[in-house]
mmCIF file of C-alpha atoms in Angstrom:
data_model
loop_
_atom_site.group_PDB
_atom_site.id
_atom_site.type_symbol
_atom_site.label_atom_id
_atom_site.label_comp_id
_atom_site.label_asym_id
_atom_site.label_seq_id
_atom_site.Cartn_x
_atom_site.Cartn_y
_atom_site.Cartn_z
ATOM 1 C CA MET L 1 23.879 -3.081 -9.011
ATOM 2 C CA LEU L 2 23.847 -6.698 -8.035
ATOM 3 C CA MET L 3 26.728 -6.869 -10.399
ATOM 4 C CA ALA L 4 28.485 -4.304 -9.065
ATOM 5 C CA LEU L 5 28.309 -5.770 -5.299
ATOM 6 C CA SER L 6 29.805 -9.147 -6.605
ATOM 7 C CA ARG L 7 32.977 -8.250 -5.910
ATOM 8 C CA GLY L 8 31.141 -7.569 -2.114
ATOM 9 C CA VAL L 9 30.809 -11.238 -1.804
ATOM 10 C CA LYS L 10 32.757 -13.362 0.795
ATOM 11 C CA GLY L 11 31.978 -16.801 2.486
ATOM 12 C CA GLY L 12 28.137 -16.193 1.108
ATOM 13 C CA LYS L 13 28.111 -12.859 2.368
ATOM 14 C CA TRP L 14 28.143 -9.527 1.405
ATOM 15 C CA PHE L 15 30.825 -6.637 2.752
ATOM 16 C CA SER L 16 32.222 -3.412 1.917
ATOM 17 C CA LEU L 17 28.876 -2.508 1.318
ATOM 18 C CA ILE L 18 28.920 0.979 3.313
ATOM 19 C CA ASP L 19 31.224 2.291 0.534
ATOM 20 C CA LYS L 20 28.582 1.802 -1.691
ATOM 21 C CA VAL L 21 25.803 3.069 0.169
ATOM 22 C CA ALA L 22 28.100 6.375 0.575
ATOM 23 C CA SER L 23 29.231 6.636 -2.904
ATOM 24 C CA ASP L 24 28.547 9.231 -5.571
ATOM 25 C CA ARG L 25 26.162 7.371 -7.847
ATOM 26 C CA THR L 26 23.881 6.137 -4.766
ATOM 27 C CA LEU L 27 23.729 8.828 -2.858
ATOM 28 C CA PRO L 28 22.593 11.216 -5.827
ATOM 29 C CA LEU L 29 20.399 8.576 -7.416
ATOM 30 C CA ALA L 30 18.598 7.868 -3.539
ATOM 31 C CA TRP L 31 17.753 12.186 -3.316
ATOM 32 C CA GLU L 32 16.426 12.149 -6.918
ATOM 33 C CA LYS L 33 14.057 9.451 -5.500
ATOM 34 C CA VAL L 34 12.939 10.999 -2.084
ATOM 35 C CA GLN L 35 12.804 14.208 -4.043
ATOM 36 C CA SER L 36 10.306 12.857 -6.859
ATOM 37 C CA ARG L 37 8.189 12.053 -3.860
ATOM 38 C CA ALA L 38 8.196 15.060 -2.007
ATOM 39 C CA GLY L 39 6.520 14.806 1.488
ATOM 40 C CA ALA L 40 5.931 16.328 4.579
ATOM 41 C CA CYS L 41 8.978 17.694 6.270
ATOM 42 C CA GLY L 42 10.212 15.680 9.651
ATOM 43 C CA THR L 43 11.341 16.685 12.994
ATOM 44 C CA ASP L 44 14.046 19.068 11.731
ATOM 45 C CA GLY L 45 11.447 21.394 10.571
ATOM 46 C CA ILE L 46 13.700 20.828 7.304
ATOM 47 C CA THR L 47 11.450 20.567 3.711
ATOM 48 C CA VAL L 48 12.290 18.876 0.721
ATOM 49 C CA ALA L 49 12.684 22.718 -1.202
ATOM 50 C CA ARG L 50 14.795 23.789 1.566
ATOM 51 C CA PHE L 51 17.279 20.651 1.065
ATOM 52 C CA ALA L 52 17.302 21.110 -2.508
ATOM 53 C CA LYS L 53 18.307 24.567 -2.237
ATOM 54 C CA ASP L 54 22.296 23.173 -1.046
ATOM 55 C CA SER L 55 21.386 19.412 -2.310
ATOM 56 C CA GLN L 56 24.745 18.968 -3.062
ATOM 57 C CA SER L 57 26.666 20.239 0.377
ATOM 58 C CA ARG L 58 24.151 18.501 2.248
ATOM 59 C CA LEU L 59 24.767 15.086 0.144
ATOM 60 C CA LEU L 60 28.548 15.396 0.887
ATOM 61 C CA ALA L 61 28.573 15.832 4.715
ATOM 62 C CA VAL L 62 26.246 12.632 4.640
ATOM 63 C CA LYS L 63 28.876 10.842 2.827
ATOM 64 C CA GLU L 64 31.344 11.710 5.199
ATOM 65 C CA HIS L 65 28.804 11.137 8.161
ATOM 66 C CA LEU L 66 28.205 7.348 6.749
ATOM 67 C CA ARG L 67 31.594 7.026 5.793
ATOM 68 C CA LYS L 68 33.159 7.914 9.502
ATOM 69 C CA GLY L 69 30.802 5.877 11.252
ATOM 70 C CA SER L 70 29.494 8.992 12.664
ATOM 71 C CA TYR L 71 25.870 9.083 11.010
ATOM 72 C CA GLN L 72 22.799 9.237 13.256
ATOM 73 C CA PRO L 73 19.450 9.149 12.401
ATOM 74 C CA LYS L 74 17.050 11.819 14.133
ATOM 75 C CA PRO L 75 13.620 10.484 15.633
ATOM 76 C CA VAL L 76 10.770 10.140 13.354
ATOM 77 C CA LYS L 77 7.657 12.590 13.395
ATOM 78 C CA ARG L 78 4.484 10.880 14.226
ATOM 79 C CA MET L 79 1.030 12.114 13.002
ATOM 80 C CA ARG L 80 -2.038 10.396 13.592
ATOM 81 C CA ILE L 81 -4.488 10.336 10.462
ATOM 82 C CA PRO L 82 -7.796 9.164 10.561
ATOM 83 C CA LYS L 83 -9.271 5.755 9.326
ATOM 84 C CA ALA L 84 -12.346 6.167 6.935
ATOM 85 C CA GLY L 85 -15.152 5.143 8.146
ATOM 86 C CA SER L 86 -14.864 4.792 11.682
ATOM 87 C CA GLY L 87 -13.470 7.271 14.482
ATOM 88 C CA GLN L 88 -9.919 5.833 14.908
ATOM 89 C CA THR L 89 -6.675 6.521 13.759
ATOM 90 C CA ARG L 90 -3.847 5.045 12.249
ATOM 91 C CA PRO L 91 -0.229 6.366 13.121
ATOM 92 C CA LEU L 92 2.214 7.949 10.296
ATOM 93 C CA GLY L 93 5.759 8.357 10.439
ATOM 94 C CA ILE L 94 7.688 10.763 8.834
ATOM 95 C CA PRO L 95 11.427 10.383 8.814
ATOM 96 C CA THR L 96 13.936 13.811 7.843
ATOM 97 C CA VAL L 97 14.396 14.118 4.413
ATOM 98 C CA THR L 98 18.275 13.904 5.170
ATOM 99 C CA ASP L 99 16.979 10.286 7.047
ATOM 100 C CA ARG L 100 14.769 9.050 3.830
ATOM 101 C CA VAL L 101 17.819 9.908 1.693
ATOM 102 C CA VAL L 102 20.088 7.468 3.575
ATOM 103 C CA GLN L 103 17.374 4.840 3.876
ATOM 104 C CA GLN L 104 16.694 5.460 0.135
ATOM 105 C CA ALA L 105 20.597 4.747 -0.344
ATOM 106 C CA VAL L 106 20.649 1.783 1.900
ATOM 107 C CA ARG L 107 17.247 -0.029 -0.059
ATOM 108 C CA LEU L 108 19.070 0.680 -3.345
ATOM 109 C CA VAL L 109 22.392 -1.353 -1.994
ATOM 110 C CA LEU L 110 20.152 -4.086 -0.009
ATOM 111 C CA GLU L 111 17.490 -4.639 -2.244
ATOM 112 C CA PRO L 112 18.867 -6.573 -4.957
ATOM 113 C CA ILE L 113 20.904 -8.725 -2.408
ATOM 114 C CA PHE L 114 17.529 -9.490 -0.908
ATOM 115 C CA GLU L 115 15.642 -9.899 -3.863
ATOM 116 C CA ARG L 116 17.370 -13.402 -4.596
ATOM 117 C CA ARG L 117 15.980 -15.195 -1.671
ATOM 118 C CA PHE L 118 12.336 -13.930 -1.507
ATOM 119 C CA ALA L 119 10.079 -16.386 -2.115
ATOM 120 C CA GLU L 120 7.530 -15.896 -5.437
ATOM 121 C CA HIS L 121 3.972 -15.593 -4.400
ATOM 122 C CA SER L 122 5.348 -12.182 -2.325
ATOM 123 C CA TYR L 123 4.639 -9.218 -4.046
ATOM 124 C CA GLY L 124 4.664 -6.263 -1.695
ATOM 125 C CA PHE L 125 6.498 -3.483 -2.672
ATOM 126 C CA ARG L 126 8.791 -5.098 -4.671
ATOM 127 C CA PRO L 127 10.092 -4.094 -8.328
ATOM 128 C CA GLY L 128 8.330 -5.355 -11.318
ATOM 129 C CA ARG L 129 5.747 -6.581 -8.915
ATOM 130 C CA SER L 130 2.268 -5.140 -7.893
ATOM 131 C CA CYS L 131 -1.233 -5.386 -5.863
ATOM 132 C CA HIS L 132 -2.852 -6.547 -9.026
ATOM 133 C CA ASP L 133 -0.410 -9.423 -10.087
ATOM 134 C CA ALA L 134 -1.138 -10.950 -6.145
ATOM 135 C CA LEU L 135 -5.275 -10.409 -7.230
ATOM 136 C CA ARG L 136 -4.640 -11.870 -10.153
ATOM 137 C CA ARG L 137 -3.217 -15.278 -8.372
ATOM 138 C CA VAL L 138 -6.191 -15.446 -5.782
ATOM 139 C CA ASP L 139 -8.668 -14.834 -9.490
ATOM 140 C CA GLY L 140 -7.064 -18.056 -10.339
ATOM 141 C CA GLN L 141 -6.682 -20.104 -7.248
ATOM 142 C CA LEU L 142 -10.965 -19.668 -6.507
ATOM 143 C CA ALA L 143 -11.088 -20.259 -10.453
ATOM 144 C CA GLY L 144 -9.108 -23.470 -10.156
ATOM 145 C CA GLY L 145 -11.287 -25.055 -7.034
ATOM 146 C CA HIS L 146 -9.567 -23.010 -3.841
ATOM 147 C CA HIS L 147 -12.617 -22.323 -2.121
ATOM 148 C CA TYR L 148 -11.515 -22.717 1.024
ATOM 149 C CA VAL L 149 -9.427 -19.061 2.122
ATOM 150 C CA VAL L 150 -7.392 -18.396 5.558
ATOM 151 C CA ASP L 151 -7.575 -15.254 5.730
ATOM 152 C CA ILE L 152 -4.587 -13.868 7.896
ATOM 153 C CA ASP L 153 -4.295 -10.802 9.766
ATOM 154 C CA ILE L 154 -1.347 -9.796 11.677
ATOM 155 C CA GLN L 155 -1.937 -7.267 14.902
ATOM 156 C CA GLY L 156 -0.142 -4.669 14.495
ATOM 157 C CA TYR L 157 2.644 -6.329 12.305
ATOM 158 C CA PHE L 158 5.043 -3.151 11.811
ATOM 159 C CA ASP L 159 5.123 -2.162 15.865
ATOM 160 C CA THR L 160 5.523 -5.784 16.723
ATOM 161 C CA ILE L 161 8.534 -7.256 15.357
ATOM 162 C CA ASP L 162 11.296 -8.184 16.613
ATOM 163 C CA GLN L 163 14.390 -5.853 16.016
ATOM 164 C CA SER L 164 16.982 -8.614 17.692
ATOM 165 C CA ARG L 165 15.359 -11.647 15.271
ATOM 166 C CA LEU L 166 15.455 -9.028 11.936
ATOM 167 C CA MET L 167 19.014 -7.807 12.485
ATOM 168 C CA LYS L 168 19.572 -11.117 12.684
ATOM 169 C CA LEU L 169 17.924 -11.623 9.092
ATOM 170 C CA VAL L 170 20.169 -8.760 8.021
ATOM 171 C CA SER L 171 23.401 -10.368 9.183
ATOM 172 C CA GLU L 172 22.504 -13.507 7.712
ATOM 173 C CA GLU L 173 23.381 -11.400 4.085
ATOM 174 C CA VAL L 174 25.752 -8.541 5.222
ATOM 175 C CA ALA L 175 28.828 -8.701 6.804
ATOM 176 C CA ASP L 176 29.009 -5.238 7.058
ATOM 177 C CA ARG L 177 29.231 -3.594 10.485
ATOM 178 C CA ALA L 178 29.164 0.110 10.065
ATOM 179 C CA LEU L 179 25.782 -0.829 7.046
ATOM 180 C CA LEU L 180 24.482 -3.187 10.349
ATOM 181 C CA ALA L 181 24.688 -0.169 12.760
ATOM 182 C CA VAL L 182 23.022 2.471 9.924
ATOM 183 C CA ILE L 183 20.260 -0.016 9.748
ATOM 184 C CA GLU L 184 19.687 -0.362 13.568
ATOM 185 C CA SER L 185 20.665 3.218 14.097
ATOM 186 C CA PHE L 186 16.968 3.710 12.324
ATOM 187 C CA LEU L 187 15.666 0.737 14.417
ATOM 188 C CA LYS L 188 16.141 2.575 17.755
ATOM 189 C CA ALA L 189 15.786 6.278 16.453
ATOM 190 C CA GLY L 190 12.578 6.250 18.347
ATOM 191 C CA VAL L 191 9.504 9.043 17.582
ATOM 192 C CA LEU L 192 8.706 12.455 18.483
ATOM 193 C CA GLU L 193 4.825 12.659 18.702
ATOM 194 C CA GLU L 194 3.168 16.097 20.316
ATOM 195 C CA GLY L 195 6.654 17.211 22.105
ATOM 196 C CA GLN L 196 7.264 13.601 23.403
ATOM 197 C CA TRP L 197 10.434 11.245 22.591
ATOM 198 C CA HIS L 198 9.475 7.456 22.835
ATOM 199 C CA SER L 199 11.394 4.446 22.362
ATOM 200 C CA SER L 200 11.611 2.431 19.830
ATOM 201 C CA GLU L 201 12.534 -1.211 21.207
ATOM 202 C CA GLU L 202 10.490 -3.009 18.654
ATOM 203 C CA GLY L 203 9.185 -2.673 15.179
ATOM 204 C CA THR L 204 10.553 -1.248 11.985
ATOM 205 C CA PRO L 205 9.770 2.956 11.276
ATOM 206 C CA GLN L 206 6.147 3.538 10.255
ATOM 207 C CA GLY L 207 7.090 5.761 7.113
ATOM 208 C CA GLY L 208 10.643 4.852 6.439
ATOM 209 C CA VAL L 209 11.687 3.765 3.178
ATOM 210 C CA ILE L 210 13.827 0.984 3.558
ATOM 211 C CA SER L 211 10.810 -0.272 6.216
ATOM 212 C CA PRO L 212 9.003 -2.287 3.582
ATOM 213 C CA LEU L 213 12.040 -3.952 2.641
ATOM 214 C CA LEU L 214 13.114 -5.314 6.083
ATOM 215 C CA SER L 215 9.469 -6.189 6.709
ATOM 216 C CA ASN L 216 9.359 -8.403 3.746
ATOM 217 C CA LEU L 217 12.748 -10.241 5.031
ATOM 218 C CA TYR L 218 11.024 -10.656 8.682
ATOM 219 C CA LEU L 219 8.564 -12.947 6.593
ATOM 220 C CA ASP L 220 10.161 -14.180 4.208
ATOM 221 C CA GLU L 221 10.353 -17.543 6.108
ATOM 222 C CA LEU L 222 7.091 -18.036 6.192
ATOM 223 C CA ASP L 223 6.468 -17.482 2.580
ATOM 224 C CA HIS L 224 8.827 -21.157 2.141
ATOM 225 C CA ARG L 225 7.877 -22.565 4.672
ATOM 226 C CA MET L 226 3.974 -22.163 3.307
ATOM 227 C CA GLU L 227 5.419 -23.032 -0.300
ATOM 228 C CA ALA L 228 7.514 -26.400 0.807
ATOM 229 C CA GLU L 229 4.238 -27.465 2.886
ATOM 230 C CA GLY L 230 2.259 -27.335 0.015
ATOM 231 C CA TYR L 231 -0.226 -24.136 0.833
ATOM 232 C CA ALA L 232 -1.161 -22.024 -1.817
ATOM 233 C CA MET L 233 -0.215 -18.263 0.284
ATOM 234 C CA THR L 234 -0.442 -14.861 -1.353
ATOM 235 C CA ARG L 235 1.443 -11.803 0.393
ATOM 236 C CA TYR L 236 1.085 -8.485 -0.003
ATOM 237 C CA ALA L 237 3.410 -6.956 2.726
ATOM 238 C CA ASP L 238 1.320 -7.992 5.610
ATOM 239 C CA ASP L 239 -1.648 -8.562 4.078
ATOM 240 C CA MET L 240 -1.816 -12.378 3.060
ATOM 241 C CA VAL L 241 -4.199 -15.126 2.356
ATOM 242 C CA LEU L 242 -3.968 -18.698 1.836
ATOM 243 C CA LEU L 243 -6.272 -21.024 -0.642
ATOM 244 C CA CYS L 244 -6.906 -24.176 0.353
ATOM 245 C CA HIS L 245 -9.358 -26.977 -1.655
ATOM 246 C CA SER L 246 -11.079 -28.165 1.526
ATOM 247 C CA ALA L 247 -11.906 -27.015 5.104
ATOM 248 C CA GLU L 248 -9.725 -29.357 6.945
ATOM 249 C CA GLN L 249 -6.138 -28.372 4.350
ATOM 250 C CA ALA L 250 -7.130 -24.958 5.691
ATOM 251 C CA GLN L 251 -7.429 -25.371 9.472
ATOM 252 C CA GLN L 252 -3.846 -27.346 8.804
ATOM 253 C CA ALA L 253 -2.533 -24.246 7.293
ATOM 254 C CA LEU L 254 -3.836 -21.781 9.343
ATOM 255 C CA ALA L 255 -2.471 -23.923 12.671
ATOM 256 C CA THR L 256 1.006 -23.507 10.851
ATOM 257 C CA VAL L 257 0.902 -20.006 10.272
ATOM 258 C CA ARG L 258 -0.209 -19.798 14.186
ATOM 259 C CA ARG L 259 2.879 -21.788 15.357
ATOM 260 C CA TRP L 260 5.229 -19.704 12.876
ATOM 261 C CA MET L 261 3.646 -16.484 13.952
ATOM 262 C CA GLU L 262 3.777 -17.353 17.994
ATOM 263 C CA SER L 263 7.909 -18.299 17.438
ATOM 264 C CA VAL L 264 8.460 -15.022 15.848
ATOM 265 C CA HIS L 265 6.949 -13.374 18.488
ATOM 266 C CA LEU L 266 3.998 -11.917 16.266
ATOM 267 C CA ARG L 267 0.478 -12.511 17.083
ATOM 268 C CA LEU L 268 -2.661 -12.919 14.906
ATOM 269 C CA HIS L 269 -5.723 -10.752 15.109
ATOM 270 C CA PRO L 270 -7.936 -12.381 17.323
ATOM 271 C CA GLU L 271 -11.480 -11.283 15.325
ATOM 272 C CA LYS L 272 -9.898 -10.607 11.894
ATOM 273 C CA THR L 273 -8.223 -14.025 11.032
ATOM 274 C CA ARG L 274 -10.860 -15.999 9.664
ATOM 275 C CA ILE L 275 -11.205 -19.113 7.780
ATOM 276 C CA VAL L 276 -14.140 -18.555 4.827
ATOM 277 C CA CYS L 277 -16.152 -21.464 2.568
ATOM 278 C CA MET L 278 -16.490 -19.465 -0.589
ATOM 279 C CA ASP L 279 -18.724 -21.983 -1.841
ATOM 280 C CA GLU L 280 -21.682 -20.326 0.405
ATOM 281 C CA PRO L 281 -23.837 -17.906 -0.649
ATOM 282 C CA GLY L 282 -22.792 -14.339 0.672
ATOM 283 C CA ALA L 283 -19.576 -15.563 1.703
ATOM 284 C CA PHE L 284 -16.651 -13.457 1.648
ATOM 285 C CA PHE L 285 -13.126 -12.020 2.012
ATOM 286 C CA ASP L 286 -10.883 -8.618 1.835
ATOM 287 C CA PHE L 287 -7.384 -8.610 0.159
ATOM 288 C CA LEU L 288 -5.631 -5.772 -1.008
ATOM 289 C CA GLY L 289 -8.660 -3.246 -1.200
ATOM 290 C CA TYR L 290 -10.986 -5.471 -2.766
ATOM 291 C CA ARG L 291 -13.596 -7.606 -1.980
ATOM 292 C CA PHE L 292 -14.527 -11.040 -3.421
ATOM 293 C CA GLN L 293 -17.879 -12.200 -2.969
ATOM 294 C CA ARG L 294 -19.756 -15.396 -3.811
ATOM 295 C CA THR L 295 -23.471 -13.965 -4.940
ATOM 296 C CA GLY L 296 -27.139 -15.469 -3.519
ATOM 297 C CA LYS L 297 -27.360 -17.016 -7.093
ATOM 298 C CA GLY L 298 -23.474 -18.787 -6.637
ATOM 299 C CA LYS L 299 -21.418 -15.792 -8.879
ATOM 300 C CA LEU L 300 -18.047 -14.574 -7.719
ATOM 301 C CA LEU L 301 -17.650 -11.161 -8.140
ATOM 302 C CA ARG L 302 -14.624 -8.993 -7.527
ATOM 303 C CA LEU L 303 -15.984 -5.186 -5.571
ATOM 304 C CA ALA L 304 -14.093 -2.789 -4.118
ATOM 305 C CA ARG L 305 -14.664 -3.068 -0.527
ATOM 306 C CA PRO L 306 -16.554 -0.957 1.201
ATOM 307 C CA ARG L 307 -14.279 0.928 3.356
ATOM 308 C CA SER L 308 -12.457 1.794 0.259
ATOM 309 C CA VAL L 309 -15.842 2.704 -1.541
ATOM 310 C CA GLN L 310 -16.355 5.344 1.598
ATOM 311 C CA LYS L 311 -12.889 6.767 0.783
ATOM 312 C CA PHE L 312 -13.650 7.348 -2.303
ATOM 313 C CA ARG L 313 -16.996 8.945 -1.278
ATOM 314 C CA GLU L 314 -15.003 10.997 1.239
ATOM 315 C CA ALA L 315 -12.128 11.775 -1.662
ATOM 316 C CA VAL L 316 -15.331 13.406 -4.279
ATOM 317 C CA ARG L 317 -17.261 15.138 -1.317
ATOM 318 C CA GLN L 318 -14.665 17.474 -0.995
ATOM 319 C CA HIS L 319 -14.976 18.566 -4.471
ATOM 320 C CA THR L 320 -18.151 18.900 -4.601
ATOM 321 C CA ARG L 321 -19.549 20.534 -1.374
ATOM 322 C CA ARG L 322 -22.552 22.182 -2.754
ATOM 323 C CA SER L 323 -21.672 25.790 -1.908
ATOM 324 C CA ASN L 324 -18.957 25.080 -4.042
ATOM 325 C CA ALA L 325 -17.449 28.337 -5.685
ATOM 326 C CA TYR L 326 -16.148 27.044 -9.001
ATOM 327 C CA SER L 327 -17.773 26.731 -12.242
ATOM 328 C CA MET L 328 -18.921 23.153 -12.865
ATOM 329 C CA GLU L 329 -16.095 22.803 -15.831
ATOM 330 C CA GLU L 330 -14.084 23.588 -13.067
ATOM 331 C CA ILE L 331 -15.057 21.499 -10.450
ATOM 332 C CA ILE L 332 -15.121 18.331 -12.883
ATOM 333 C CA ARG L 333 -11.826 19.494 -14.197
ATOM 334 C CA ARG L 334 -10.864 18.727 -10.269
ATOM 335 C CA LEU L 335 -12.600 16.027 -9.992
ATOM 336 C CA ASN L 336 -11.286 13.795 -12.757
ATOM 337 C CA PRO L 337 -8.015 12.846 -11.316
ATOM 338 C CA ARG L 338 -9.673 11.593 -8.744
ATOM 339 C CA LEU L 339 -12.076 9.367 -10.712
ATOM 340 C CA ARG L 340 -9.726 8.108 -12.917
ATOM 341 C CA GLY L 341 -7.574 7.369 -9.812
ATOM 342 C CA TRP L 342 -10.190 5.296 -8.263
ATOM 343 C CA PHE L 343 -10.577 3.176 -12.254
ATOM 344 C CA ALA L 344 -6.547 2.810 -12.543
ATOM 345 C CA TYR L 345 -6.800 0.322 -9.016
ATOM 346 C CA PHE L 346 -10.131 -0.586 -9.190
ATOM 347 C CA ARG L 347 -10.608 -1.154 -12.560
ATOM 348 C CA GLN L 348 -11.845 -5.307 -12.088
ATOM 349 C CA ALA L 349 -14.354 -4.036 -9.854
ATOM 350 C CA TYR L 350 -18.077 -5.444 -11.447
ATOM 351 C CA ILE L 351 -19.053 -2.825 -13.750
ATOM 352 C CA THR L 352 -22.789 -2.361 -11.305
ATOM 353 C CA GLN L 353 -20.455 -1.259 -9.005
ATOM 354 C CA HIS L 354 -19.074 1.784 -11.345
ATOM 355 C CA ARG L 355 -22.336 2.481 -12.522
ATOM 356 C CA SER L 356 -23.809 2.869 -9.212
ATOM 357 C CA LEU L 357 -20.976 5.890 -8.342
ATOM 358 C CA ASP L 358 -21.429 7.412 -11.441
ATOM 359 C CA GLY L 359 -24.873 7.687 -10.566
ATOM 360 C CA TRP L 360 -23.141 9.167 -6.606
ATOM 361 C CA VAL L 361 -20.938 11.045 -8.586
ATOM 362 C CA ARG L 362 -23.501 13.144 -10.732
ATOM 363 C CA MET L 363 -26.433 13.501 -8.096
ATOM 364 C CA ARG L 364 -23.593 15.454 -6.198
ATOM 365 C CA LEU L 365 -23.031 17.555 -9.339
ATOM 366 C CA ARG L 366 -27.029 18.071 -10.028
ATOM 367 C CA SER L 367 -26.906 19.403 -6.046
ATOM 368 C CA ILE L 368 -24.870 21.854 -6.556
ATOM 369 C CA TYR L 369 -26.675 22.964 -9.257
ATOM 370 C CA ARG L 370 -29.668 22.947 -7.619
ATOM 371 C CA LYS L 371 -28.091 24.985 -4.436
ATOM 372 C CA ARG L 372 -27.455 27.329 -7.242
ATOM 373 C CA TYR L 373 -31.214 27.785 -8.450
ATOM 374 C CA ARG L 374 -31.855 28.276 -4.179
ATOM 375 C CA LYS L 375 -33.487 24.488 -4.119
ATOM 376 C CA ARG L 376 -32.849 22.313 -1.225
ATOM 377 C CA GLY L 377 -32.455 18.434 -1.163
ATOM 378 C CA ARG L 378 -30.298 16.104 -3.183
ATOM 379 C CA GLY L 379 -30.316 16.125 -7.300
ATOM 380 C CA ARG L 380 -32.968 13.507 -8.293
ATOM 381 C CA GLY L 381 -36.208 13.282 -9.800
ATOM 382 C CA CYS L 382 -36.938 15.687 -12.403
ATOM 383 C CA ASP L 383 -33.083 16.908 -12.159
ATOM 384 C CA HIS L 384 -32.205 13.962 -14.380
ATOM 385 C CA SER L 385 -34.088 15.737 -17.150
ATOM 386 C CA LEU L 386 -32.698 19.207 -16.300
ATOM 387 C CA TRP L 387 -29.264 18.006 -16.577
ATOM 388 C CA PRO L 388 -29.047 14.609 -17.795
ATOM 389 C CA ASN L 389 -26.275 12.539 -17.888
ATOM 390 C CA ARG L 390 -24.983 14.208 -21.431
ATOM 391 C CA HIS L 391 -24.742 17.409 -20.105
ATOM 392 C CA PHE L 392 -22.281 15.760 -17.866
ATOM 393 C CA ALA L 393 -20.244 13.865 -20.375
ATOM 394 C CA GLU L 394 -20.128 16.821 -22.446
ATOM 395 C CA LEU L 395 -18.026 18.916 -19.734
ATOM 396 C CA GLY L 396 -15.624 16.160 -19.969
ATOM 397 C CA LEU L 397 -16.794 14.201 -16.460
ATOM 398 C CA PHE L 398 -14.790 10.768 -16.192
ATOM 399 C CA SER L 399 -17.385 7.823 -16.630
ATOM 400 C CA LEU L 400 -15.813 5.477 -14.400
ATOM 401 C CA GLU L 401 -19.011 2.631 -16.251
ATOM 402 C CA GLN L 402 -17.708 3.855 -19.554
ATOM 403 C CA ALA L 403 -14.003 3.388 -19.052
ATOM 404 C CA LYS L 404 -14.778 0.169 -17.709
ATOM 405 C CA SER L 405 -16.933 -1.112 -20.701
ATOM 406 C CA GLU L 406 -14.237 -0.305 -22.050
ATOM 407 C CA ALA L 407 -11.459 -2.501 -20.845
ATOM 408 C CA ILE L 408 -13.828 -5.204 -21.587
ATOM 409 C CA ARG L 409 -14.234 -4.298 -25.138
ATOM 410 C CA LEU L 410 -10.098 -4.250 -25.353
ATOM 411 C CA ARG L 411 -10.362 -7.726 -23.321
ATOM 412 C CA LYS L 412 -12.762 -9.170 -25.787
ATOM 413 C CA GLY L 413 -11.136 -7.989 -28.446
ATOM 414 C CA ALA L 414 -6.926 -9.198 -27.294
ATOM 415 C CA LYS L 415 -8.621 -12.695 -27.131
ATOM 416 C CA HIS L 416 -10.023 -13.349 -30.386
#
């Protein structure tokens, strides 16, 4: 894509990009990506399935609006989703399918341009990078003696981004006024919540396809500044940690971050931003769903953080209610994708945590049996003899512990 765009560079800036966004190659590719992810409908009520029925004519209409400069996105539909382990909710933004297609097309064009400037140790929502890459870097730094951790939390990051500064950053690379107008229109489209329209004078549209790219651009200067000053920062979107060799270095790093945040109108969370000395027994910090913790005996463990475990348990409970009418084979068949998905992300958690969760899952399944035999309470004690672990294994239940043991065996084999 970058090579195809290279003819549109003048004076270090990219121009004539709106034609690339509206091209017969980009829009259909953007639609394929949106269709593959499905998702709910936006404020216009048009679902992915309905869009698909006449996608060709819809894409043609989008193309004409983009080229004429008449494209106008609709407000984002805002919903509130409960946060695991609390009575609080978090906002979820749902753009219309049409707007998702356009945002995806814009991202396809802009991503290779911005990727050239992004810092090495920024991992969030970037091609060829993942959460596990960021976690491996943190592991390596801890092993290398960086035991003072600056745990950074930006308060309401996506909702407080300064749109004027963001557009200035975009315009440092992009000179195409038509494309700049489209991007700004997404920022200004507003949100619709419970029938009420609210303006969006700051922040990026949550749930928007283009928001991760823009949010990375907003923090890119911080990435380069911290690296230039010799600090080891690892960032995944707005989740970031700095690992330092001393308490003094950690204090200096935090002061540098705080000054930069204030200069770009962001605010660090006063309670969640902290410095942790990982040499102390019981010390911990959370990063990307994991908890890095020092035990009382001095061992450093990587575990799934309590909130991640709670979300997992809530998901399993949905499949293992005691009044479940399905056969045990069917229950396990429905449950296994959830277990495999958990392991795919949390495979690096300490094996005892996988063992404990395996036991809890089997307890839930034994409780279903107890209910069917008109017994009260949870599946414990003698139930282990009636329905041993082997019984569930024979029914095909995925075992987190066995998967972890196999992963350890393969890793040891690879070393030899």
